[in-house]
Coordinates of C-alpha atoms in Angstrom, one line a residue:
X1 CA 0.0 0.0 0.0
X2 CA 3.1 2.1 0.9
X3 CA 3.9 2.1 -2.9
X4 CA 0.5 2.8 -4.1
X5 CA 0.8 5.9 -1.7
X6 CA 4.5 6.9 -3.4
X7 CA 3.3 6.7 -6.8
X8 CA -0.1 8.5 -5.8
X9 CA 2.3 11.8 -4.5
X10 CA 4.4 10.8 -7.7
X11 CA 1.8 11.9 -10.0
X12 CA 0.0 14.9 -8.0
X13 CA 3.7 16.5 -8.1
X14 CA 3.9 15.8 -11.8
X15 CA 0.4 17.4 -12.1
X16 CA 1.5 20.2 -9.8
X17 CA 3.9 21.0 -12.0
X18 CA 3.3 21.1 -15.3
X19 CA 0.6 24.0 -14.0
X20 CA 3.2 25.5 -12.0
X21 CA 5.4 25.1 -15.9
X22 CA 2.3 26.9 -17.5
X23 CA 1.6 24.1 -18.8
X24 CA -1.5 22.5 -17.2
X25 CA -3.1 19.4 -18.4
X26 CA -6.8 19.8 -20.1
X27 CA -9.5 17.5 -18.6
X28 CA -8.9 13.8 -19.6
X29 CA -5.5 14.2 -21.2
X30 CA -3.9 13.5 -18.1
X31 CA -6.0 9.4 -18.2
X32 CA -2.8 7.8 -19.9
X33 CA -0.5 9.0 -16.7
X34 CA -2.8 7.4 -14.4
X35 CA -3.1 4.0 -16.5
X36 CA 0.5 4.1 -16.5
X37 CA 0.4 4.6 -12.8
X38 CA -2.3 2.1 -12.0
X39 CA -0.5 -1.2 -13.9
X40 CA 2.6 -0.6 -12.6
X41 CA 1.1 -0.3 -8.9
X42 CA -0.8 -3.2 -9.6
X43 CA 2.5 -5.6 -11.3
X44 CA 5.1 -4.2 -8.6
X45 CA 2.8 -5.1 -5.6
X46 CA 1.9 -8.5 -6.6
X47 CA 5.6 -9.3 -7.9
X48 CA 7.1 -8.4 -4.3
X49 CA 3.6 -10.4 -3.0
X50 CA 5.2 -13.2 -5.0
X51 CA 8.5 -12.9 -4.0
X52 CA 8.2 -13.2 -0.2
X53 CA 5.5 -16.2 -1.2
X54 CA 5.4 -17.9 -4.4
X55 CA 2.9 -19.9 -3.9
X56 CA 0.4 -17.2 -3.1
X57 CA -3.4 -18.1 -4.9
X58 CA -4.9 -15.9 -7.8
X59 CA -7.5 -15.0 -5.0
X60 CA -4.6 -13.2 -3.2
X61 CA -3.0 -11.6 -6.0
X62 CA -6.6 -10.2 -7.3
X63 CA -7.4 -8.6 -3.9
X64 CA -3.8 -7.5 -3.4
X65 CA -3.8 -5.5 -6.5
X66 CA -7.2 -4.1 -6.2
X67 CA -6.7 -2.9 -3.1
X68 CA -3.5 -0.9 -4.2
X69 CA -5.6 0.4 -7.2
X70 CA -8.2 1.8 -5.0
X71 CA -6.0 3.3 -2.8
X72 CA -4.5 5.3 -5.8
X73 CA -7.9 5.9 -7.0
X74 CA -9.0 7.2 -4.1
X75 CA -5.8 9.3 -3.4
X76 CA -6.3 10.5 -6.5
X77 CA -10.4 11.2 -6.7
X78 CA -9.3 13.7 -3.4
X79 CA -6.5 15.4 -5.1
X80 CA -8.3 16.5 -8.2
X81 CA -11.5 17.7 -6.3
X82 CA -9.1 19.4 -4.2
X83 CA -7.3 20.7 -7.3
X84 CA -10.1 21.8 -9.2
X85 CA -11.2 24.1 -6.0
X86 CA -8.0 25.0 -4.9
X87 CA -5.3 25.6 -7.7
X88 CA -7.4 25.7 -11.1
X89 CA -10.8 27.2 -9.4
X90 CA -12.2 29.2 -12.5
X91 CA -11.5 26.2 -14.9
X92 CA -15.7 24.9 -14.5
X93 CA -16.6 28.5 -14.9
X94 CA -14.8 28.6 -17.8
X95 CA -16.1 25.6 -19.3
X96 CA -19.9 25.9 -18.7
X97 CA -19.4 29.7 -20.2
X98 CA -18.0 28.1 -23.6
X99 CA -20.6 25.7 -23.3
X100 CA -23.7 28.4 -22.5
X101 CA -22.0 30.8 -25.4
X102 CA -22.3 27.2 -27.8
X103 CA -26.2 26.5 -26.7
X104 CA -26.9 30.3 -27.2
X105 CA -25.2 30.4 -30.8
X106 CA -27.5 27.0 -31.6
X107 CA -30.8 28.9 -30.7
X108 CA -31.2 27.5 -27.6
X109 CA -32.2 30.4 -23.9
X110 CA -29.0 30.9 -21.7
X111 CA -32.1 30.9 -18.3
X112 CA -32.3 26.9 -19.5
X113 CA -29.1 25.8 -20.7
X114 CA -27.1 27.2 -17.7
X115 CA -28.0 25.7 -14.8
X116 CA -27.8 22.4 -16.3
X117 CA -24.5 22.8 -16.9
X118 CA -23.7 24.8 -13.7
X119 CA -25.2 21.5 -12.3
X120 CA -23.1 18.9 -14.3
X121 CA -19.7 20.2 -14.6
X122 CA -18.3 20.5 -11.0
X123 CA -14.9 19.8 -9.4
X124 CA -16.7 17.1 -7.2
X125 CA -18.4 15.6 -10.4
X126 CA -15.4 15.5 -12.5
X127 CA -13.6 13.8 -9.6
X128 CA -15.8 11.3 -9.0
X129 CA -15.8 10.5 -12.7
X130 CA -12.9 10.2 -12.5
X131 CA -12.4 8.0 -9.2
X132 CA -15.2 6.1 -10.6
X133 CA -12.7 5.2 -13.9
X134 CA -9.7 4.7 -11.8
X135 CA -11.5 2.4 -9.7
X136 CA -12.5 0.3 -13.0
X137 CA -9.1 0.4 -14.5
X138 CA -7.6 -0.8 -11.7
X139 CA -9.9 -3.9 -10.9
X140 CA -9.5 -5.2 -15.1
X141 CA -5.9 -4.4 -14.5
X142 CA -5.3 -6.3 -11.4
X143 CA -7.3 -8.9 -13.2
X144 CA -4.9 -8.7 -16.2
X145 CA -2.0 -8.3 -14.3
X146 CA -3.2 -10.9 -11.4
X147 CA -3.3 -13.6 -14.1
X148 CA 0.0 -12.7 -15.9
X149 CA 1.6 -13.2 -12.2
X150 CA -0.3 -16.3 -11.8
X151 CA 0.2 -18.4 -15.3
X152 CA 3.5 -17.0 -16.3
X153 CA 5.3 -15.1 -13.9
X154 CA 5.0 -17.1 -11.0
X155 CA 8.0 -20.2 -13.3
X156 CA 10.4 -17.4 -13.0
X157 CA 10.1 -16.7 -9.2
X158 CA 10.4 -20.4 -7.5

């Protein structure tokens, strides 16, 4: 879990930074960093579960590299609420005006379309969305990832 945790801070400094660098990353661009994140989480923690047991069970290995994918799903859900209200807070205001100006230039009242999207696009939505995603990734990839360990992986560690 303690590596889960590592790479978690890993990526929220890399986040941090490239807005820091003027550079920040627009809405889903940043996905690929967390896959990235999430299946090597996954293979390191069941590869050291292997190595201090090799004859740990597909069970094991599945729950082991869930859990560590949910940590760093839920480390990261909290991080990007907290980022979207703290360090990029005008970025939803931003967005539902482009959207609003859109509706308006298609025919459609500003007094309807608004809300709506004053409703849907939120720093709380768009991290649970996105915790919601992690969260999926990380359970087919510690599925993947469980049964590489278990059918090929586990000849190279006895």
């Amino acid at each position: 879990m303690i590596f889960a945790a590592i790479v978690a801070f890993t990526v929220m400094v890399f986040r941090l930074a490239l807005y820091l660098l003027g550079r920040p990353v627009e809405g889903m661009d940043f996905m690929l960093v967390h896959f990235l994140a999430i299946v090597t989480v996954v293979f390191f923690t069941g590869q050291r579960m292997m190595m201090r047991d090799p004859w740990v069970g597909f069970p094991d290995l599945l729950r082991n590299g869930f859990r560590n994918a949910a940590l760093y799903a839920l480390m990261m859900g909290t991080f990007l609420w907290l980022y979207y209200v703290w360090v990029e807070d005008g970025k939803f205001e931003a967005h539902v005006d482009m959207m609003v100006q859109r509706g308006v230039a298609e025919d459609q009242p500003e007094e309807i379309i608004r809300p709506r999207m004053e409703q849907f696009f939120t720093p709380f939505n768009y991290a649970t969305i996105s915790f919601f995603a992690m969260l999926i990734t990380g359970a087919f990839q510690a599925l993947l990832i469980g049964l590489v360990h278990h059918k090929l992986l586990r000849r190279f560690t006895r």
